PDB file of C-alpha atoms in Angstrom:
ATOM      1  CA  MET A 299      71.444  23.454  44.339  1.00 52.00           C
ATOM      2  CA  SER A 300      70.402  24.473  47.845  1.00 71.00           C
ATOM      3  CA  ASP A 301      68.993  27.814  46.614  1.00 83.00           C
ATOM      4  CA  PHE A 302      66.817  25.985  44.107  1.00 83.00           C
ATOM      5  CA  LEU A 303      65.586  23.524  46.737  1.00 85.00           C
ATOM      6  CA  GLN A 304      64.899  26.292  49.228  1.00 86.00           C
ATOM      7  CA  GLN A 305      62.934  28.204  46.575  1.00 87.00           C
ATOM      8  CA  PHE A 306      61.021  25.024  45.728  1.00 86.00           C
ATOM      9  CA  GLY A 307      60.172  24.425  49.396  1.00 88.00           C
ATOM     10  CA  ASP A 308      59.099  28.027  49.894  1.00 89.00           C
ATOM     11  CA  GLU A 309      56.821  27.906  46.835  1.00 87.00           C
ATOM     12  CA  ILE A 310      55.190  24.674  47.975  1.00 90.00           C
ATOM     13  CA  LYS A 311      54.681  25.906  51.566  1.00 92.00           C
ATOM     14  CA  LYS A 312      53.226  29.193  50.352  1.00 91.00           C
ATOM     15  CA  ASN A 313      51.009  27.873  47.556  1.00 89.00           C
ATOM     16  CA  VAL A 314      49.782  24.419  48.584  1.00 92.00           C
ATOM     17  CA  PRO A 315      46.643  24.573  50.726  1.00 93.00           C
ATOM     18  CA  GLY A 316      46.863  22.236  53.703  1.00 95.00           C
ATOM     19  CA  TYR A 317      50.646  21.871  53.442  1.00 96.00           C
ATOM     20  CA  ILE A 318      52.061  19.552  56.123  1.00 97.00           C
ATOM     21  CA  ALA A 319      55.500  18.400  54.984  1.00 97.00           C
ATOM     22  CA  ILE A 320      57.795  17.786  52.028  1.00 96.00           C
ATOM     23  CA  ALA A 321      61.008  15.917  51.244  1.00 96.00           C
ATOM     24  CA  ILE A 322      63.057  15.401  48.093  1.00 93.00           C
ATOM     25  CA  THR A 323      64.807  12.039  48.134  1.00 94.00           C
ATOM     26  CA  GLU A 324      67.216  10.219  45.840  1.00 93.00           C
ATOM     27  CA  ILE A 325      65.830   6.770  45.012  1.00 94.00           C
ATOM     28  CA  LYS A 326      69.185   4.976  44.669  1.00 93.00           C
ATOM     29  CA  SER A 327      70.732   6.107  47.969  1.00 94.00           C
ATOM     30  CA  GLY A 328      67.691   7.131  50.027  1.00 94.00           C
ATOM     31  CA  ILE A 329      69.337  10.465  50.846  1.00 94.00           C
ATOM     32  CA  SER A 330      66.933  13.354  51.412  1.00 93.00           C
ATOM     33  CA  TYR A 331      68.271  16.520  49.805  1.00 92.00           C
ATOM     34  CA  TYR A 332      65.595  18.771  51.245  1.00 93.00           C
ATOM     35  CA  SER A 333      62.894  18.425  53.849  1.00 95.00           C
ATOM     36  CA  ASN A 334      60.537  20.713  55.707  1.00 95.00           C
ATOM     37  CA  SER A 335      57.552  20.270  57.971  1.00 96.00           C
ATOM     38  CA  ALA A 336      54.920  22.690  59.199  1.00 96.00           C
ATOM     39  CA  VAL A 337      54.059  20.203  61.969  1.00 95.00           C
ATOM     40  CA  SER A 338      56.789  19.610  64.555  1.00 94.00           C
ATOM     41  CA  SER A 339      55.737  16.004  65.213  1.00 96.00           C
ATOM     42  CA  PHE A 340      55.819  15.068  61.492  1.00 97.00           C
ATOM     43  CA  ASP A 341      59.283  13.967  60.313  1.00 97.00           C
ATOM     44  CA  PRO A 342      59.330  14.166  56.497  1.00 97.00           C
ATOM     45  CA  GLU A 343      62.712  12.431  56.227  1.00 96.00           C
ATOM     46  CA  LEU A 344      61.431   9.441  58.191  1.00 96.00           C
ATOM     47  CA  ALA A 345      58.241   9.338  56.125  1.00 97.00           C
ATOM     48  CA  SER A 346      60.295   9.616  52.959  1.00 96.00           C
ATOM     49  CA  ALA A 347      62.531   6.716  54.020  1.00 96.00           C
ATOM     50  CA  PHE A 348      59.508   4.452  54.482  1.00 96.00           C
ATOM     51  CA  ASN A 349      57.942   5.633  51.231  1.00 96.00           C
ATOM     52  CA  LEU A 350      61.193   4.882  49.414  1.00 96.00           C
ATOM     53  CA  GLU A 351      60.362   1.217  50.003  1.00 96.00           C
ATOM     54  CA  VAL A 352      56.969   1.755  48.345  1.00 95.00           C
ATOM     55  CA  VAL A 353      58.666   3.321  45.311  1.00 95.00           C
ATOM     56  CA  LYS A 354      61.276   0.567  45.040  1.00 94.00           C
ATOM     57  CA  ALA A 355      58.620  -2.147  45.367  1.00 95.00           C
ATOM     58  CA  LYS A 356      56.558  -0.608  42.569  1.00 94.00           C
ATOM     59  CA  LEU A 357      59.608  -0.182  40.316  1.00 91.00           C
ATOM     60  CA  ASN A 358      60.498  -3.853  40.945  1.00 94.00           C
ATOM     61  CA  ALA A 359      56.914  -4.909  40.139  1.00 96.00           C
ATOM     62  CA  ILE A 360      56.974  -2.945  36.876  1.00 94.00           C
ATOM     63  CA  ASN A 361      60.278  -4.596  35.966  1.00 94.00           C
ATOM     64  CA  ALA A 362      59.097  -8.097  36.959  1.00 97.00           C
ATOM     65  CA  LEU A 363      55.984  -7.704  34.832  1.00 97.00           C
ATOM     66  CA  GLY A 364      58.040  -6.566  31.877  1.00 96.00           C
ATOM     67  CA  LEU A 365      56.078  -3.357  31.545  1.00 95.00           C
ATOM     68  CA  SER A 366      57.574  -0.498  29.592  1.00 92.00           C
ATOM     69  CA  GLN A 367      55.993   1.987  31.951  1.00 90.00           C
ATOM     70  CA  SER A 368      57.245   4.500  34.483  1.00 88.00           C
ATOM     71  CA  ILE A 369      55.661   5.805  37.658  1.00 90.00           C
ATOM     72  CA  ASP A 370      54.196   9.279  37.408  1.00 88.00           C
ATOM     73  CA  GLU A 371      52.918   9.530  40.963  1.00 91.00           C
ATOM     74  CA  ILE A 372      51.703   7.450  43.857  1.00 95.00           C
ATOM     75  CA  MET A 373      48.905   8.862  45.987  1.00 95.00           C
ATOM     76  CA  ILE A 374      48.001   7.487  49.398  1.00 95.00           C
ATOM     77  CA  SER A 375      44.779   8.757  50.949  1.00 94.00           C
ATOM     78  CA  LEU A 376      44.598   8.540  54.724  1.00 95.00           C
ATOM     79  CA  THR A 377      41.618   9.552  56.834  1.00 95.00           C
ATOM     80  CA  GLU A 378      42.895  13.113  57.352  1.00 95.00           C
ATOM     81  CA  GLN A 379      45.891  13.415  55.039  1.00 96.00           C
ATOM     82  CA  ILE A 380      46.929  12.816  51.457  1.00 95.00           C
ATOM     83  CA  HIS A 381      50.488  11.693  50.763  1.00 96.00           C
ATOM     84  CA  ILE A 382      51.780  12.217  47.237  1.00 96.00           C
ATOM     85  CA  ILE A 383      54.949  10.592  45.943  1.00 96.00           C
ATOM     86  CA  ASP A 384      55.893  12.278  42.676  1.00 93.00           C
ATOM     87  CA  ILE A 385      58.711  10.557  40.752  1.00 91.00           C
ATOM     88  CA  SER A 386      61.151  12.576  38.617  1.00 86.00           C
ATOM     89  CA  GLU A 387      61.158  11.882  34.892  1.00 81.00           C
ATOM     90  CA  ASN A 388      64.566  10.190  35.106  1.00 82.00           C
ATOM     91  CA  ASN A 389      63.423   7.915  37.993  1.00 84.00           C
ATOM     92  CA  GLU A 390      66.304   9.161  40.157  1.00 88.00           C
ATOM     93  CA  TYR A 391      64.413  11.313  42.701  1.00 89.00           C
ATOM     94  CA  PHE A 392      61.011  11.627  44.246  1.00 93.00           C
ATOM     95  CA  ILE A 393      59.117  14.416  45.909  1.00 93.00           C
ATOM     96  CA  TYR A 394      57.192  13.310  48.972  1.00 96.00           C
ATOM     97  CA  LEU A 395      54.414  15.709  49.970  1.00 96.00           C
ATOM     98  CA  ALA A 396      51.884  15.408  52.789  1.00 97.00           C
ATOM     99  CA  VAL A 397      48.809  17.645  52.882  1.00 96.00           C
ATOM    100  CA  ASP A 398      45.702  17.974  55.028  1.00 96.00           C
ATOM    101  CA  SER A 399      42.916  16.301  53.048  1.00 94.00           C
ATOM    102  CA  THR A 400      40.285  18.763  54.284  1.00 94.00           C
ATOM    103  CA  LYS A 401      42.220  21.764  52.918  1.00 95.00           C
ATOM    104  CA  ALA A 402      44.062  20.355  49.909  1.00 91.00           C
ATOM    105  CA  ASN A 403      43.492  21.462  46.335  1.00 88.00           C
ATOM    106  CA  LEU A 404      44.854  18.506  44.354  1.00 89.00           C
ATOM    107  CA  GLY A 405      44.766  20.288  40.990  1.00 89.00           C
ATOM    108  CA  LEU A 406      46.920  23.141  42.247  1.00 86.00           C
ATOM    109  CA  THR A 407      49.189  20.772  44.153  1.00 88.00           C
ATOM    110  CA  ARG A 408      49.793  18.568  41.115  1.00 87.00           C
ATOM    111  CA  ALA A 409      50.429  21.578  38.880  1.00 86.00           C
ATOM    112  CA  LEU A 410      53.113  22.901  41.241  1.00 82.00           C
ATOM    113  CA  LEU A 411      54.718  19.490  41.649  1.00 85.00           C
ATOM    114  CA  ASN A 412      54.836  18.959  37.884  1.00 84.00           C
ATOM    115  CA  LYS A 413      56.430  22.377  37.391  1.00 80.00           C
ATOM    116  CA  TYR A 414      59.255  21.612  39.798  1.00 77.00           C
ATOM    117  CA  LYS A 415      59.628  17.915  38.986  1.00 77.00           C
ATOM    118  CA  LYS A 416      61.094  18.797  35.578  1.00 75.00           C
ATOM    119  CA  GLU A 417      63.574  21.210  37.133  1.00 72.00           C
ATOM    120  CA  ILE A 418      64.667  18.740  39.829  1.00 71.00           C
ATOM    121  CA  SER A 419      65.875  16.212  37.251  1.00 66.00           C
ATOM    122  CA  GLY A 420      68.084  18.831  35.633  1.00 67.00           C
ATOM    123  CA  LYS A 421      69.452  20.447  38.785  1.00 68.00           C
ATOM    124  CA  LEU A 422      70.158  17.536  41.128  1.00 65.00           C
TER     125      LEU A 422
END
C-alpha cells in the first residue's frame, strides 16, 4: 500500500501545476494514510481533519434530504488557493489537494485525481 501511495504522491507533486499539499484520509476514522506538503507551514493532515467535517456534513445533508446521490468532489476557492476534496467511489476515502490558484490547471488536476481515485478504492 505505501508504495502505491508514494507513487501517487510523486505523480501529483510532479504533474500538478501549483501543487501545495495533499492528503489521503479515511472518512470513517479520520486517519490520514498519506500526506505531503511543498510548503513547510502548510499541514495537510490538519487541513484534512477539518475538511473531514465538511465531507461528513455534506454526506449527512444528502442522507437527510433522501437524495440518492454521492459526492464526486468539493471545491473550495480561496483568494490564492484552490482546495479540492475528491471522494472515492466507495465513499470510504477522500483525497485532499491544495494548489496555488494562479498556477493551477484544473483540467489536468482533475484528470490525475480521477485516475488515482479509482485505484485508491481498490488498494486501501
